[in-house]
């Protein structure tokens, strides 16, 4: 069965039944197993596992340090455009929302890159909405070329493309691609994406695979928490990750855990995930995939971010702006309002206080072929 079929045929009743029937013993075994199976992961999502959350968290912390060391990598998002043809109901850039729209030109992009470099970042994530008319593949290719003059690691969070287009961007120097499925639940996906090219569920689901085939070194996956039941999203995300890790074993995969922030009062989060739900999800997935990088954005409040640093996170953003030109080039509409506005310097201090090493640069092209951590350069 293909990945798409496995996900579309995911049996919710069997899943719910398994969660109900999970025993204390199964939970204990799953927490203590050296390598857990997909079935163990499902056990770890049960209410019985929730009762053992402190033990689960302890194990997640242990595995994270064993696999990744006591380090936190920093990245910063750079929004290049907030123009979009899609109508995702949960997004502030949704085509029907009335906000100040812009796509940065070359001069403005350079202003943004210079300010970000001055702050001290070396790992950037370039973002656009889906608006090929002004932010097409050629525009993104040009932005990647410019970014490579300033930064060692250039990641992209853009609309889904073909292998051929992705190859162009990899050829220009793009290192990573992040594409969140938003929700793995087909019916919810269809409801949330009523118009625009994004309504094609399958094309989006198969995007990480096309990116891996095109040669991106790092690929980020995830679901937007709040659209559907977080336990079902976790189960499907794990299926997706396992499939990709087996097929593209040379590629590094990471998971992001964005929680939905409603763009306006007219949108209510359908299935809110609490802080404990988020922690539960992250810890269960850490046991399932000790090697995956775990990203945390400034969507979360400072106290939770600080606690997750010494639990299972490996990469965080800081001082983020969610509008094109937000670092100095110009004013425009933001995608969402961040909950943690602390600067890079402030976050570096927090990370150090926790006994972790803040990492600004964790890779160099001269080390091509080595794994994460080939060259680590601590900030400050
Ligand atoms: S989530 Fe992305 S594709 Fe959807 S409206 Fe927002 S920017 Fe556009």
Short mmCIF file of C-alpha atoms and ligand atoms in Angstrom, two decimals:
data_model
loop_
_atom_site.label_atom_id
_atom_site.label_comp_id
_atom_site.label_asym_id
_atom_site.label_seq_id
_atom_site.Cartn_x
_atom_site.Cartn_y
_atom_site.Cartn_z
CA UNK A 1 0.00 0.00 0.00
CA UNK A 2 1.35 3.46 -0.87
CA UNK A 3 1.86 6.10 1.83
CA UNK A 4 -1.13 8.05 0.56
CA UNK A 5 -3.34 4.97 0.70
CA UNK A 6 -2.12 4.07 4.21
CA UNK A 7 -2.94 7.55 5.42
CA UNK A 8 -6.28 7.77 3.64
CA UNK A 9 -7.28 4.33 4.91
CA UNK A 10 -6.15 4.99 8.48
CA UNK A 11 -8.62 3.10 10.64
CA UNK A 12 -9.83 5.50 13.33
CA UNK A 13 -12.00 2.93 15.09
CA UNK A 14 -9.12 0.49 15.45
CA UNK A 15 -6.90 3.34 16.63
CA UNK A 16 -9.45 4.48 19.24
CA UNK A 17 -9.90 0.87 20.38
CA UNK A 18 -6.17 0.43 20.77
CA UNK A 19 -5.86 3.59 22.84
CA UNK A 20 -8.63 2.39 25.15
CA UNK A 21 -7.13 -1.05 25.57
CA UNK A 22 -3.51 0.01 26.20
CA UNK A 23 -2.29 -1.34 29.54
CA UNK A 24 0.14 0.03 32.12
CA UNK A 25 2.51 -2.79 31.27
CA UNK A 26 2.48 -1.96 27.52
CA UNK A 27 3.17 1.69 28.33
CA UNK A 28 6.07 0.77 30.64
CA UNK A 29 7.56 -1.55 28.01
CA UNK A 30 7.23 1.08 25.29
CA UNK A 31 8.98 3.66 27.45
CA UNK A 32 11.82 1.28 28.27
CA UNK A 33 12.29 -0.34 24.86
CA UNK A 34 15.55 0.61 23.18
CA UNK A 35 13.79 1.04 19.82
CA UNK A 36 10.03 1.37 19.70
CA UNK A 37 7.71 0.10 16.97
CA UNK A 38 4.82 1.97 15.36
CA UNK A 39 2.49 -0.05 17.58
CA UNK A 40 4.43 1.11 20.68
CA UNK A 41 4.02 4.70 19.50
CA UNK A 42 0.24 4.24 19.41
CA UNK A 43 0.35 2.84 22.96
CA UNK A 44 2.28 5.94 24.00
CA UNK A 45 -0.60 8.13 22.82
CA UNK A 46 -3.11 6.45 25.17
CA UNK A 47 -4.61 7.85 28.37
CA UNK A 48 -2.61 5.22 30.28
CA UNK A 49 0.56 6.77 28.82
CA UNK A 50 -0.69 10.20 29.86
CA UNK A 51 -0.63 8.97 33.47
CA UNK A 52 3.04 8.14 32.93
CA UNK A 53 3.90 11.48 31.29
CA UNK A 54 6.79 12.28 33.73
CA UNK A 55 8.47 8.94 32.86
CA UNK A 56 7.80 9.46 29.16
CA UNK A 57 9.30 12.96 29.38
CA UNK A 58 12.37 11.66 31.24
CA UNK A 59 12.99 9.08 28.54
CA UNK A 60 12.47 11.68 25.77
CA UNK A 61 15.05 13.93 27.41
CA UNK A 62 17.53 11.08 27.78
CA UNK A 63 17.20 10.03 24.13
CA UNK A 64 17.48 13.61 22.88
CA UNK A 65 20.72 14.23 24.76
CA UNK A 66 22.11 10.84 23.74
CA UNK A 67 21.42 11.43 20.05
CA UNK A 68 21.85 15.20 19.71
CA UNK A 69 23.93 16.31 22.70
CA UNK A 70 23.06 19.31 24.87
CA UNK A 71 22.77 21.78 22.04
CA UNK A 72 20.10 24.10 20.66
CA UNK A 73 20.35 25.32 17.06
CA UNK A 74 18.97 28.74 16.18
CA UNK A 75 17.15 29.77 13.02
CA UNK A 76 15.12 32.77 11.97
CA UNK A 77 12.14 32.98 9.57
CA UNK A 78 12.27 35.59 6.79
CA UNK A 79 8.96 36.29 5.08
CA UNK A 80 9.56 37.36 1.48
CA UNK A 81 5.93 37.67 0.44
CA UNK A 82 2.47 37.64 2.01
CA UNK A 83 0.60 37.48 -1.28
CA UNK A 84 -1.37 34.26 -1.72
CA UNK A 85 -3.99 32.74 -4.00
CA UNK A 86 -5.08 30.18 -1.42
CA UNK A 87 -7.90 30.46 1.01
CA UNK A 88 -6.73 28.49 4.06
CA UNK A 89 -9.32 29.43 6.66
CA UNK A 90 -6.83 29.45 9.56
CA UNK A 91 -4.23 31.76 7.96
CA UNK A 92 -3.67 35.50 8.22
CA UNK A 93 -2.44 35.59 4.58
CA UNK A 94 -5.64 33.92 3.27
CA UNK A 95 -6.56 35.60 -0.05
CA UNK A 96 -9.88 36.86 1.29
CA UNK A 97 -8.34 38.70 4.25
CA UNK A 98 -7.75 42.37 3.84
CA UNK A 99 -4.14 43.03 4.84
CA UNK A 100 -1.30 45.12 3.48
CA UNK A 101 0.19 42.78 0.78
CA UNK A 102 3.70 42.86 -0.53
CA UNK A 103 6.48 40.85 -2.14
CA UNK A 104 9.94 42.15 -1.27
CA UNK A 105 12.14 43.27 -4.15
CA UNK A 106 15.88 42.54 -4.36
CA UNK A 107 16.82 45.75 -2.56
CA UNK A 108 14.42 44.99 0.30
CA UNK A 109 15.56 41.38 0.56
CA UNK A 110 19.15 42.57 0.93
CA UNK A 111 18.11 44.99 3.70
CA UNK A 112 16.44 42.11 5.55
CA UNK A 113 19.43 39.78 5.14
CA UNK A 114 21.88 42.44 6.32
CA UNK A 115 19.86 43.19 9.47
CA UNK A 116 19.48 39.49 10.24
CA UNK A 117 23.18 38.85 9.70
CA UNK A 118 23.97 41.77 12.00
CA UNK A 119 21.82 40.24 14.74
CA UNK A 120 24.00 37.13 14.46
CA UNK A 121 21.90 34.49 12.65
CA UNK A 122 23.46 32.07 10.17
CA UNK A 123 20.46 29.81 9.51
CA UNK A 124 17.45 31.34 7.74
CA UNK A 125 14.09 29.99 6.69
CA UNK A 126 12.68 31.87 3.67
CA UNK A 127 8.88 31.90 3.46
CA UNK A 128 6.34 32.91 0.84
CA UNK A 129 2.62 32.46 0.34
CA UNK A 130 1.53 30.90 -2.96
CA UNK A 131 1.58 33.66 -5.56
CA UNK A 132 3.59 32.56 -8.60
CA UNK A 133 2.84 35.82 -10.41
CA UNK A 134 5.20 37.82 -8.17
CA UNK A 135 6.92 35.10 -6.09
CA UNK A 136 7.44 32.35 -8.67
CA UNK A 137 10.25 29.81 -8.87
CA UNK A 138 12.61 32.30 -10.52
CA UNK A 139 11.98 34.86 -7.76
CA UNK A 140 12.62 32.21 -5.07
CA UNK A 141 15.75 31.02 -6.89
CA UNK A 142 17.09 34.57 -6.89
CA UNK A 143 16.31 34.97 -3.18
CA UNK A 144 18.14 31.71 -2.38
CA UNK A 145 21.20 32.89 -4.36
CA UNK A 146 21.22 36.15 -2.40
CA UNK A 147 20.72 34.36 0.94
CA UNK A 148 23.68 32.07 0.29
CA UNK A 149 25.91 35.15 0.17
CA UNK A 150 25.00 35.90 3.78
CA UNK A 151 24.09 32.62 5.47
CA UNK A 152 25.43 29.07 5.65
CA UNK A 153 22.07 27.33 5.91
CA UNK A 154 19.14 28.38 3.76
CA UNK A 155 15.83 26.61 4.32
CA UNK A 156 12.57 27.20 2.45
CA UNK A 157 8.94 27.10 3.47
CA UNK A 158 7.19 27.75 0.18
CA UNK A 159 4.32 26.30 -1.80
CA UNK A 160 4.63 22.74 -3.21
CA UNK A 161 6.65 22.42 -6.43
CA UNK A 162 7.72 19.73 -8.87
CA UNK A 163 10.99 17.77 -8.55
CA UNK A 164 12.33 19.81 -11.47
CA UNK A 165 11.65 23.15 -9.78
CA UNK A 166 12.98 21.93 -6.45
CA UNK A 167 16.16 20.76 -8.21
CA UNK A 168 16.65 24.30 -9.52
CA UNK A 169 16.47 25.65 -5.97
CA UNK A 170 18.81 22.96 -4.61
CA UNK A 171 21.19 23.83 -7.45
CA UNK A 172 21.15 27.45 -6.30
CA UNK A 173 22.17 26.37 -2.80
CA UNK A 174 18.93 25.75 -0.87
CA UNK A 175 19.65 23.28 1.94
CA UNK A 176 16.30 22.51 3.51
CA UNK A 177 12.58 22.45 2.82
CA UNK A 178 9.75 22.52 5.34
CA UNK A 179 6.25 21.56 4.29
CA UNK A 180 3.54 21.02 6.86
CA UNK A 181 0.60 18.89 5.80
CA UNK A 182 -1.53 21.20 7.99
CA UNK A 183 -3.85 18.27 8.73
CA UNK A 184 -3.60 14.62 7.70
CA UNK A 185 -7.36 14.29 8.10
CA UNK A 186 -8.71 14.35 4.55
CA UNK A 187 -12.17 15.72 5.37
CA UNK A 188 -10.79 18.50 7.57
CA UNK A 189 -8.17 19.29 4.93
CA UNK A 190 -10.88 19.63 2.29
CA UNK A 191 -12.95 21.88 4.55
CA UNK A 192 -10.00 24.15 5.41
CA UNK A 193 -8.74 24.49 1.83
CA UNK A 194 -11.82 25.26 -0.23
CA UNK A 195 -10.11 27.22 -3.00
CA UNK A 196 -6.75 27.56 -4.70
CA UNK A 197 -4.13 24.97 -5.67
CA UNK A 198 -3.60 23.98 -2.06
CA UNK A 199 -6.87 22.08 -2.04
CA UNK A 200 -5.01 19.16 -3.68
CA UNK A 201 -4.41 16.95 -0.60
CA UNK A 202 -2.37 14.31 -2.40
CA UNK A 203 -0.03 16.76 -4.12
CA UNK A 204 0.78 18.30 -0.74
CA UNK A 205 1.19 14.94 0.99
CA UNK A 206 3.67 13.82 -1.64
CA UNK A 207 5.65 17.09 -1.49
CA UNK A 208 8.33 15.95 1.02
CA UNK A 209 9.01 12.96 -1.21
CA UNK A 210 9.50 15.19 -4.28
CA UNK A 211 11.78 17.41 -2.19
CA UNK A 212 13.85 14.42 -1.08
CA UNK A 213 14.08 13.20 -4.68
CA UNK A 214 15.32 16.67 -5.72
CA UNK A 215 18.16 16.46 -3.20
CA UNK A 216 17.27 18.72 -0.27
CA UNK A 217 19.57 17.83 2.60
CA UNK A 218 17.03 18.49 5.37
CA UNK A 219 13.26 18.17 5.19
CA UNK A 220 10.78 19.30 7.82
CA UNK A 221 7.32 17.79 8.35
CA UNK A 222 4.44 18.40 10.69
CA UNK A 223 0.78 19.19 11.17
CA UNK A 224 -0.81 22.44 12.28
CA UNK A 225 -2.06 21.47 15.72
CA UNK A 226 -5.62 22.49 16.36
CA UNK A 227 -7.21 21.55 13.05
CA UNK A 228 -7.92 17.94 13.97
CA UNK A 229 -7.43 15.53 16.91
CA UNK A 230 -3.75 15.78 17.90
CA UNK A 231 -3.46 12.04 18.60
CA UNK A 232 -4.62 11.11 15.09
CA UNK A 233 -2.32 13.75 13.58
CA UNK A 234 0.58 12.25 15.58
CA UNK A 235 -0.17 8.73 14.39
CA UNK A 236 -0.30 9.83 10.74
CA UNK A 237 2.74 12.09 11.03
CA UNK A 238 4.70 9.12 12.39
CA UNK A 239 3.58 6.98 9.43
CA UNK A 240 4.72 9.72 7.06
CA UNK A 241 8.08 10.12 8.81
CA UNK A 242 8.76 6.39 8.93
CA UNK A 243 7.98 6.01 5.24
CA UNK A 244 10.32 8.86 4.26
CA UNK A 245 13.14 7.81 6.59
CA UNK A 246 13.13 4.29 5.11
CA UNK A 247 13.02 5.43 1.50
CA UNK A 248 15.32 8.47 1.73
CA UNK A 249 17.79 7.34 4.37
CA UNK A 250 20.42 9.90 3.31
CA UNK A 251 18.09 12.83 4.02
CA UNK A 252 17.75 14.35 7.50
CA UNK A 253 14.17 14.75 8.63
CA UNK A 254 12.87 17.06 11.30
CA UNK A 255 9.47 17.62 12.86
CA UNK A 256 7.80 20.95 13.59
CA UNK A 257 4.95 21.40 16.06
CA UNK A 258 3.15 24.62 15.10
CA UNK A 259 0.01 25.26 17.11
CA UNK A 260 -2.74 27.18 15.39
CA UNK A 261 -3.07 30.83 16.32
CA UNK A 262 -6.44 32.06 14.99
CA UNK A 263 -5.86 34.90 12.50
CA UNK A 264 -8.99 36.77 13.57
CA UNK A 265 -12.03 36.52 15.82
CA UNK A 266 -14.05 34.93 12.99
CA UNK A 267 -12.05 31.68 13.19
CA UNK A 268 -12.25 29.32 16.17
CA UNK A 269 -9.67 26.53 16.55
CA UNK A 270 -11.66 23.32 15.91
CA UNK A 271 -9.57 20.96 18.10
CA UNK A 272 -7.36 22.97 20.45
CA UNK A 273 -4.27 21.14 21.71
CA UNK A 274 -3.24 22.03 25.28
CA UNK A 275 0.34 22.50 26.51
CA UNK A 276 0.22 19.00 27.98
CA UNK A 277 -1.06 17.59 24.67
CA UNK A 278 1.85 19.22 22.87
CA UNK A 279 4.38 17.85 25.40
CA UNK A 280 2.79 14.40 25.22
CA UNK A 281 2.95 14.41 21.41
CA UNK A 282 6.56 15.57 21.29
CA UNK A 283 7.76 13.05 23.86
CA UNK A 284 5.99 10.12 22.17
CA UNK A 285 7.48 11.09 18.80
CA UNK A 286 10.93 11.50 20.34
CA UNK A 287 10.83 7.87 21.49
CA UNK A 288 9.65 6.86 18.01
CA UNK A 289 12.37 8.83 16.24
CA UNK A 290 15.39 9.72 18.42
CA UNK A 291 17.25 10.98 15.33
CA UNK A 292 14.72 13.55 14.05
CA UNK A 293 15.36 17.23 14.73
CA UNK A 294 12.52 18.87 16.70
CA UNK A 295 11.72 22.50 15.89
CA UNK A 296 9.89 24.99 18.06
CA UNK A 297 8.79 28.41 16.84
CA UNK A 298 7.89 31.62 18.64
CA UNK A 299 4.22 30.68 18.39
CA UNK A 300 4.65 29.30 21.90
CA UNK A 301 4.88 31.37 25.05
CA UNK A 302 8.28 31.89 26.75
CA UNK A 303 7.68 29.65 29.80
CA UNK A 304 6.72 26.64 27.67
CA UNK A 305 9.59 27.22 25.21
CA UNK A 306 12.05 27.38 28.08
CA UNK A 307 10.76 24.09 29.50
CA UNK A 308 10.90 22.34 26.14
CA UNK A 309 14.54 23.34 25.59
CA UNK A 310 15.72 20.75 28.08
CA UNK A 311 13.14 18.15 27.10
CA UNK A 312 13.35 17.24 23.44
CA UNK A 313 13.69 20.31 21.23
CA UNK A 314 16.81 20.67 19.07
CA UNK A 315 16.12 23.84 17.10
CA UNK A 316 14.35 27.09 17.97
CA UNK A 317 13.69 30.44 16.36
CA UNK A 318 14.16 33.76 18.14
CA UNK A 319 13.33 37.41 17.53
CA UNK A 320 10.98 36.33 14.71
CA UNK A 321 8.92 38.68 12.57
CA UNK A 322 6.06 37.22 10.56
CA UNK A 323 5.58 40.00 8.02
CA UNK A 324 7.62 40.63 4.84
CA UNK A 325 10.13 43.37 5.60
CA UNK A 326 9.70 42.90 9.36
CA UNK A 327 13.43 43.16 10.08
CA UNK A 328 13.66 46.68 8.72
CA UNK A 329 12.85 46.79 5.00
CA UNK A 330 9.18 47.85 5.31
CA UNK A 331 5.85 47.44 7.15
CA UNK A 332 3.26 44.91 5.93
CA UNK A 333 0.65 42.46 7.22
CA UNK A 334 1.82 39.65 9.52
CA UNK A 335 0.78 35.99 9.31
CA UNK A 336 0.28 35.65 13.07
CA UNK A 337 1.42 37.44 16.19
CA UNK A 338 4.31 35.74 17.98
CA UNK A 339 4.01 34.84 21.67
CA UNK A 340 7.73 34.92 22.41
CA UNK A 341 9.35 38.15 21.26
CA UNK A 342 12.71 37.61 22.97
CA UNK A 343 15.78 38.39 20.87
CA UNK A 344 18.52 36.01 19.80
CA UNK A 345 20.83 37.38 22.52
CA UNK A 346 18.17 36.82 25.18
CA UNK A 347 17.49 33.27 24.01
CA UNK A 348 21.20 32.46 23.86
CA UNK A 349 21.37 33.48 27.53
CA UNK A 350 18.42 31.24 28.43
CA UNK A 351 19.94 28.27 26.60
CA UNK A 352 23.29 28.75 28.34
CA UNK A 353 21.63 29.09 31.76
CA UNK A 354 20.08 25.68 31.16
CA UNK A 355 23.50 24.16 30.53
CA UNK A 356 23.01 23.79 26.77
CA UNK A 357 25.26 25.09 23.98
CA UNK A 358 23.60 27.60 21.64
CA UNK A 359 24.58 26.79 18.06
CA UNK A 360 24.44 29.38 15.31
CA UNK A 361 26.20 27.40 12.60
CA UNK A 362 26.05 23.61 12.53
CA UNK A 363 27.11 22.82 8.99
CA UNK A 364 29.52 23.96 6.32
CA UNK A 365 29.56 22.96 2.67
CA UNK A 366 33.14 21.74 3.13
CA UNK A 367 31.70 19.04 5.37
CA UNK A 368 29.20 17.88 2.80
CA UNK A 369 28.31 14.28 3.49
CA UNK A 370 28.81 14.40 7.23
CA UNK A 371 25.91 14.39 9.62
CA UNK A 372 24.64 17.15 11.85
CA UNK A 373 27.28 18.56 14.12
CA UNK A 374 30.20 18.37 11.69
CA UNK A 375 31.14 21.89 12.64
CA UNK A 376 29.59 23.65 15.57
CA UNK A 377 30.26 27.21 16.34
CA UNK A 378 28.83 28.52 19.57
CA UNK A 379 27.44 31.99 19.68
CA UNK A 380 29.10 34.68 21.82
S1 LIG B 1 -1.25 28.92 4.89
FE1 LIG B 1 0.11 29.40 3.20
S2 LIG B 1 -1.04 28.83 1.39
FE2 LIG B 1 -2.54 29.03 3.03
S3 LIG B 1 -3.29 31.15 2.90
FE3 LIG B 1 -1.57 31.09 4.35
S4 LIG B 1 0.22 31.63 3.13
FE4 LIG B 1 -1.39 31.03 1.71
#
